[in-house]
Amino acid sequence: MDIRIAIVEDDADIRESLGFIINGSDGFRCEYLYQDAESAVADLPDQLIDVVLVDIELPGISGIEAVRILNPKMNKTDFIMLTVKQDDSSVFNSLCAGATGYLMKDIPPDDLLNKITEVVNGGAPMSSNIARQVISSFNIPTIPSPLSKRETEILRLLCNGMNYRSIATELFLSSHTVKSHVKNIYRKLHVHSRAEAVSKAIKDNLL
């Protein structure tokens, strides 16, 4: 049986090229092409798809957010991020959202098809440079965390993509208290945004 694939990619040339490569290869079938995450989120849960290739930078809803929405609704489907972004926060947030693989867009066609097969067989394919990056994040010597237990808990939830209101509900706190903790987290880590905090958490093994 062919591996059924959907593609979420805003660049028409890339989207059509990927579809052409997949449909021209034995054992693979590209059944759906989406130019934005909104269309994919609305339609994909009703389809039988084995693998979804998702670009991170999409107009409107990001690819990471799309995976976060779709993953719970499509528990038999694997999501592979296909992107040009390889910064720590993009990789980490993609994996937290439920992506099974993370590949660079310049991957050769044969390698891409092999990685799709790998993910269907239970693997978690990543481009070699991304894999080294992930491994290195676990090899950095742990340094004493400047955060309290509660701040660490909130940072973990931030890394999982939760907003202030959701964190407040999860931890039985007020939104004001959560905002106060986040402010302290940013101050202690010397960062100014969620992305910087996530990157710092990975690099310093704070979670």
C-alpha positions as YAML, in Angstrom:
chain: A
units: angstrom
residues:
- id: 1
  name: MET
  ca: [0.00, 0.00, 0.00]
- id: 2
  name: ASP
  ca: [1.29, 3.46, -0.89]
- id: 3
  name: ILE
  ca: [2.35, 5.87, 1.84]
- id: 4
  name: ARG
  ca: [-0.25, 8.65, 1.79]
- id: 5
  name: ILE
  ca: [1.24, 12.14, 2.14]
- id: 6
  name: ALA
  ca: [-0.03, 15.69, 2.54]
- id: 7
  name: ILE
  ca: [2.04, 18.86, 2.15]
- id: 8
  name: VAL
  ca: [1.55, 22.19, 3.90]
- id: 9
  name: GLU
  ca: [3.76, 24.75, 2.13]
- id: 10
  name: ASP
  ca: [3.06, 28.33, 1.11]
- id: 11
  name: ASP
  ca: [5.67, 28.47, -1.68]
- id: 12
  name: ALA
  ca: [3.84, 27.23, -4.78]
- id: 13
  name: ASP
  ca: [6.99, 26.08, -6.60]
- id: 14
  name: ILE
  ca: [8.23, 24.06, -3.63]
- id: 15
  name: ARG
  ca: [4.76, 22.67, -2.96]
- id: 16
  name: GLU
  ca: [4.24, 21.51, -6.53]
- id: 17
  name: SER
  ca: [7.81, 20.17, -6.83]
- id: 18
  name: LEU
  ca: [7.42, 18.05, -3.71]
- id: 19
  name: GLY
  ca: [4.10, 16.74, -4.95]
- id: 20
  name: PHE
  ca: [5.64, 15.87, -8.32]
- id: 21
  name: ILE
  ca: [8.57, 14.04, -6.70]
- id: 22
  name: ILE
  ca: [6.32, 12.06, -4.38]
- id: 23
  name: ASN
  ca: [3.74, 11.10, -7.01]
- id: 24
  name: GLY
  ca: [6.50, 10.08, -9.39]
- id: 25
  name: SER
  ca: [7.94, 7.59, -6.92]
- id: 26
  name: ASP
  ca: [6.71, 4.04, -6.41]
- id: 27
  name: GLY
  ca: [5.13, 3.41, -3.04]
- id: 28
  name: PHE
  ca: [4.25, 7.06, -2.36]
- id: 29
  name: ARG
  ca: [1.17, 9.13, -3.09]
- id: 30
  name: CYS
  ca: [0.71, 12.84, -2.44]
- id: 31
  name: GLU
  ca: [-3.01, 13.26, -1.84]
- id: 32
  name: TYR
  ca: [-3.36, 16.80, -0.51]
- id: 33
  name: LEU
  ca: [-1.55, 20.10, -1.02]
- id: 34
  name: TYR
  ca: [-2.22, 23.09, 1.24]
- id: 35
  name: GLN
  ca: [-0.87, 26.61, 0.86]
- id: 36
  name: ASP
  ca: [-1.57, 27.62, 4.46]
- id: 37
  name: ALA
  ca: [-2.03, 26.07, 7.88]
- id: 38
  name: GLU
  ca: [-5.63, 27.22, 8.20]
- id: 39
  name: SER
  ca: [-6.72, 25.08, 5.24]
- id: 40
  name: ALA
  ca: [-4.79, 22.09, 6.55]
- id: 41
  name: VAL
  ca: [-6.20, 22.41, 10.07]
- id: 42
  name: ALA
  ca: [-9.75, 22.58, 8.71]
- id: 43
  name: ASP
  ca: [-9.46, 19.65, 6.29]
- id: 44
  name: LEU
  ca: [-6.78, 17.16, 7.38]
- id: 45
  name: PRO
  ca: [-8.49, 15.64, 10.46]
- id: 46
  name: ASP
  ca: [-11.11, 14.14, 8.11]
- id: 47
  name: GLN
  ca: [-8.51, 12.54, 5.83]
- id: 48
  name: LEU
  ca: [-6.55, 9.28, 6.06]
- id: 49
  name: ILE
  ca: [-2.95, 10.45, 5.82]
- id: 50
  name: ASP
  ca: [0.23, 8.69, 6.92]
- id: 51
  name: VAL
  ca: [2.67, 11.62, 6.84]
- id: 52
  name: VAL
  ca: [2.29, 15.39, 6.66]
- id: 53
  name: LEU
  ca: [5.22, 17.53, 5.51]
- id: 54
  name: VAL
  ca: [4.90, 20.94, 7.16]
- id: 55
  name: ASP
  ca: [6.78, 24.18, 6.57]
- id: 56
  name: ILE
  ca: [7.42, 26.18, 9.76]
- id: 57
  name: GLU
  ca: [7.06, 29.70, 8.36]
- id: 58
  name: LEU
  ca: [3.54, 29.96, 6.98]
- id: 59
  name: PRO
  ca: [1.27, 32.99, 6.59]
- id: 60
  name: GLY
  ca: [-1.15, 33.19, 9.51]
- id: 61
  name: ILE
  ca: [-0.90, 30.12, 11.74]
- id: 62
  name: SER
  ca: [2.68, 28.82, 11.86]
- id: 63
  name: GLY
  ca: [3.59, 25.27, 10.93]
- id: 64
  name: ILE
  ca: [4.48, 24.52, 14.56]
- id: 65
  name: GLU
  ca: [1.08, 25.70, 15.77]
- id: 66
  name: ALA
  ca: [-0.63, 23.70, 13.02]
- id: 67
  name: VAL
  ca: [1.11, 20.52, 14.21]
- id: 68
  name: ARG
  ca: [0.15, 21.33, 17.80]
- id: 69
  name: ILE
  ca: [-3.51, 21.55, 16.73]
- id: 70
  name: LEU
  ca: [-3.54, 18.57, 14.37]
- id: 71
  name: ASN
  ca: [-1.45, 16.08, 16.33]
- id: 72
  name: PRO
  ca: [-4.09, 15.23, 18.96]
- id: 73
  name: LYS
  ca: [-6.72, 14.81, 16.23]
- id: 74
  name: MET
  ca: [-4.56, 12.60, 14.00]
- id: 75
  name: ASN
  ca: [-2.87, 10.12, 16.30]
- id: 76
  name: LYS
  ca: [-2.04, 7.73, 13.46]
- id: 77
  name: THR
  ca: [-0.33, 10.42, 11.40]
- id: 78
  name: ASP
  ca: [3.31, 11.51, 11.57]
- id: 79
  name: PHE
  ca: [4.36, 15.12, 11.08]
- id: 80
  name: ILE
  ca: [7.71, 16.07, 9.57]
- id: 81
  name: MET
  ca: [8.87, 19.67, 9.63]
- id: 82
  name: LEU
  ca: [10.45, 20.57, 6.29]
- id: 83
  name: THR
  ca: [12.14, 23.93, 6.71]
- id: 84
  name: VAL
  ca: [15.16, 26.19, 6.37]
- id: 85
  name: LYS
  ca: [15.14, 27.07, 10.08]
- id: 86
  name: GLN
  ca: [17.53, 25.20, 12.37]
- id: 87
  name: ASP
  ca: [17.71, 27.40, 15.48]
- id: 88
  name: ASP
  ca: [17.28, 25.72, 18.85]
- id: 89
  name: SER
  ca: [13.84, 27.14, 19.61]
- id: 90
  name: SER
  ca: [12.37, 26.08, 16.24]
- id: 91
  name: VAL
  ca: [13.64, 22.53, 16.65]
- id: 92
  name: PHE
  ca: [12.57, 22.26, 20.28]
- id: 93
  name: ASN
  ca: [9.14, 23.83, 19.77]
- id: 94
  name: SER
  ca: [8.47, 21.57, 16.77]
- id: 95
  name: LEU
  ca: [9.27, 18.44, 18.76]
- id: 96
  name: CYS
  ca: [7.18, 19.67, 21.70]
- id: 97
  name: ALA
  ca: [4.26, 20.30, 19.34]
- id: 98
  name: GLY
  ca: [4.35, 16.68, 18.20]
- id: 99
  name: ALA
  ca: [6.57, 16.61, 15.13]
- id: 100
  name: THR
  ca: [8.25, 13.24, 14.59]
- id: 101
  name: GLY
  ca: [10.91, 14.45, 12.16]
- id: 102
  name: TYR
  ca: [12.77, 17.65, 11.30]
- id: 103
  name: LEU
  ca: [14.37, 17.97, 7.87]
- id: 104
  name: MET
  ca: [15.96, 20.77, 5.89]
- id: 105
  name: LYS
  ca: [14.35, 21.79, 2.60]
- id: 106
  name: ASP
  ca: [17.55, 21.20, 0.63]
- id: 107
  name: ILE
  ca: [17.43, 17.46, 1.40]
- id: 108
  name: PRO
  ca: [17.89, 15.41, -1.82]
- id: 109
  name: PRO
  ca: [14.66, 13.82, -3.13]
- id: 110
  name: ASP
  ca: [15.82, 10.23, -2.55]
- id: 111
  name: ASP
  ca: [16.81, 11.06, 1.02]
- id: 112
  name: LEU
  ca: [13.44, 12.71, 1.63]
- id: 113
  name: LEU
  ca: [11.58, 9.59, 0.46]
- id: 114
  name: ASN
  ca: [13.81, 7.42, 2.64]
- id: 115
  name: LYS
  ca: [13.09, 9.64, 5.67]
- id: 116
  name: ILE
  ca: [9.34, 9.46, 5.01]
- id: 117
  name: THR
  ca: [9.60, 5.66, 4.94]
- id: 118
  name: GLU
  ca: [11.67, 5.77, 8.11]
- id: 119
  name: VAL
  ca: [9.07, 7.76, 10.01]
- id: 120
  name: VAL
  ca: [6.27, 5.42, 8.89]
- id: 121
  name: ASN
  ca: [8.33, 2.52, 10.23]
- id: 122
  name: GLY
  ca: [8.59, 4.13, 13.65]
- id: 123
  name: GLY
  ca: [11.71, 6.26, 13.26]
- id: 124
  name: ALA
  ca: [12.28, 9.93, 14.03]
- id: 125
  name: PRO
  ca: [14.30, 11.25, 11.08]
- id: 126
  name: MET
  ca: [16.33, 14.44, 11.30]
- id: 127
  name: SER
  ca: [18.84, 16.07, 8.99]
- id: 128
  name: SER
  ca: [22.35, 15.23, 10.22]
- id: 129
  name: ASN
  ca: [23.14, 18.77, 11.32]
- id: 130
  name: ILE
  ca: [19.86, 18.97, 13.25]
- id: 131
  name: ALA
  ca: [20.54, 15.63, 14.92]
- id: 132
  name: ARG
  ca: [23.97, 16.84, 16.04]
- id: 133
  name: GLN
  ca: [22.38, 20.00, 17.36]
- id: 134
  name: VAL
  ca: [19.82, 18.06, 19.39]
- id: 135
  name: ILE
  ca: [22.44, 15.66, 20.75]
- id: 136
  name: SER
  ca: [24.78, 18.51, 21.70]
- id: 137
  name: SER
  ca: [21.98, 20.14, 23.69]
- id: 138
  name: PHE
  ca: [22.00, 17.10, 25.99]
- id: 139
  name: ASN
  ca: [25.79, 17.01, 26.31]
- id: 140
  name: ILE
  ca: [26.24, 20.49, 27.74]
- id: 141
  name: PRO
  ca: [27.30, 20.28, 31.40]
- id: 142
  name: THR
  ca: [24.40, 21.15, 33.66]
- id: 143
  name: ILE
  ca: [24.78, 24.46, 35.47]
- id: 144
  name: PRO
  ca: [22.92, 25.44, 38.63]
- id: 145
  name: SER
  ca: [19.53, 26.83, 37.67]
- id: 146
  name: PRO
  ca: [18.73, 30.34, 38.88]
- id: 147
  name: LEU
  ca: [15.02, 29.50, 38.77]
- id: 148
  name: SER
  ca: [12.78, 28.38, 41.59]
- id: 149
  name: LYS
  ca: [10.82, 25.11, 41.34]
- id: 150
  name: ARG
  ca: [7.66, 27.01, 40.38]
- id: 151
  name: GLU
  ca: [9.50, 29.13, 37.79]
- id: 152
  name: THR
  ca: [11.02, 25.98, 36.26]
- id: 153
  name: GLU
  ca: [7.55, 24.43, 36.09]
- id: 154
  name: ILE
  ca: [6.19, 27.49, 34.30]
- id: 155
  name: LEU
  ca: [9.16, 27.59, 31.92]
- id: 156
  name: ARG
  ca: [8.50, 23.96, 31.00]
- id: 157
  name: LEU
  ca: [4.89, 24.78, 30.15]
- id: 158
  name: LEU
  ca: [6.01, 27.80, 28.12]
- id: 159
  name: CYS
  ca: [8.29, 25.48, 26.16]
- id: 160
  name: ASN
  ca: [5.30, 23.23, 25.52]
- id: 161
  name: GLY
  ca: [3.56, 26.14, 23.80]
- id: 162
  name: MET
  ca: [1.02, 26.97, 26.50]
- id: 163
  name: ASN
  ca: [-0.16, 30.57, 26.94]
- id: 164
  name: TYR
  ca: [-0.46, 32.42, 30.25]
- id: 165
  name: ARG
  ca: [-4.13, 31.59, 30.72]
- id: 166
  name: SER
  ca: [-3.59, 27.88, 30.07]
- id: 167
  name: ILE
  ca: [-0.64, 27.82, 32.46]
- id: 168
  name: ALA
  ca: [-2.73, 29.55, 35.12]
- id: 169
  name: THR
  ca: [-5.45, 26.93, 34.73]
- id: 170
  name: GLU
  ca: [-2.95, 24.05, 34.75]
- id: 171
  name: LEU
  ca: [-1.24, 25.22, 37.94]
- id: 172
  name: PHE
  ca: [-4.31, 26.69, 39.67]
- id: 173
  name: LEU
  ca: [-2.81, 30.17, 39.66]
- id: 174
  name: SER
  ca: [-4.10, 33.56, 38.58]
- id: 175
  name: SER
  ca: [-2.97, 34.96, 35.23]
- id: 176
  name: HIS
  ca: [-1.42, 37.87, 37.12]
- id: 177
  name: THR
  ca: [0.69, 35.47, 39.19]
- id: 178
  name: VAL
  ca: [1.83, 33.61, 36.06]
- id: 179
  name: LYS
  ca: [2.83, 36.89, 34.40]
- id: 180
  name: SER
  ca: [4.80, 37.83, 37.51]
- id: 181
  name: HIS
  ca: [6.65, 34.51, 37.44]
- id: 182
  name: VAL
  ca: [7.39, 34.85, 33.72]
- id: 183
  name: LYS
  ca: [8.77, 38.34, 34.33]
- id: 184
  name: ASN
  ca: [11.10, 36.88, 36.97]
- id: 185
  name: ILE
  ca: [12.11, 34.06, 34.62]
- id: 186
  name: TYR
  ca: [13.06, 36.54, 31.90]
- id: 187
  name: ARG
  ca: [15.00, 38.65, 34.41]
- id: 188
  name: LYS
  ca: [16.93, 35.71, 35.86]
- id: 189
  name: LEU
  ca: [17.75, 34.23, 32.46]
- id: 190
  name: HIS
  ca: [18.59, 37.64, 30.95]
- id: 191
  name: VAL
  ca: [16.16, 37.14, 28.07]
- id: 192
  name: HIS
  ca: [13.31, 39.22, 26.64]
- id: 193
  name: SER
  ca: [11.00, 36.74, 24.89]
- id: 194
  name: ARG
  ca: [9.57, 33.23, 25.02]
- id: 195
  name: ALA
  ca: [11.81, 32.11, 22.14]
- id: 196
  name: GLU
  ca: [14.92, 33.33, 23.95]
- id: 197
  name: ALA
  ca: [13.78, 31.64, 27.16]
- id: 198
  name: VAL
  ca: [13.22, 28.32, 25.35]
- id: 199
  name: SER
  ca: [16.63, 28.55, 23.69]
- id: 200
  name: LYS
  ca: [18.26, 29.32, 27.04]
- id: 201
  name: ALA
  ca: [16.46, 26.39, 28.67]
- id: 202
  name: ILE
  ca: [17.81, 24.02, 26.01]
- id: 203
  name: LYS
  ca: [21.37, 25.33, 26.04]
- id: 204
  name: ASP
  ca: [21.68, 25.35, 29.83]
- id: 205
  name: ASN
  ca: [19.67, 22.15, 30.51]
- id: 206
  name: LEU
  ca: [17.32, 24.01, 32.82]
- id: 207
  name: LEU
  ca: [14.38, 21.61, 32.42]
...
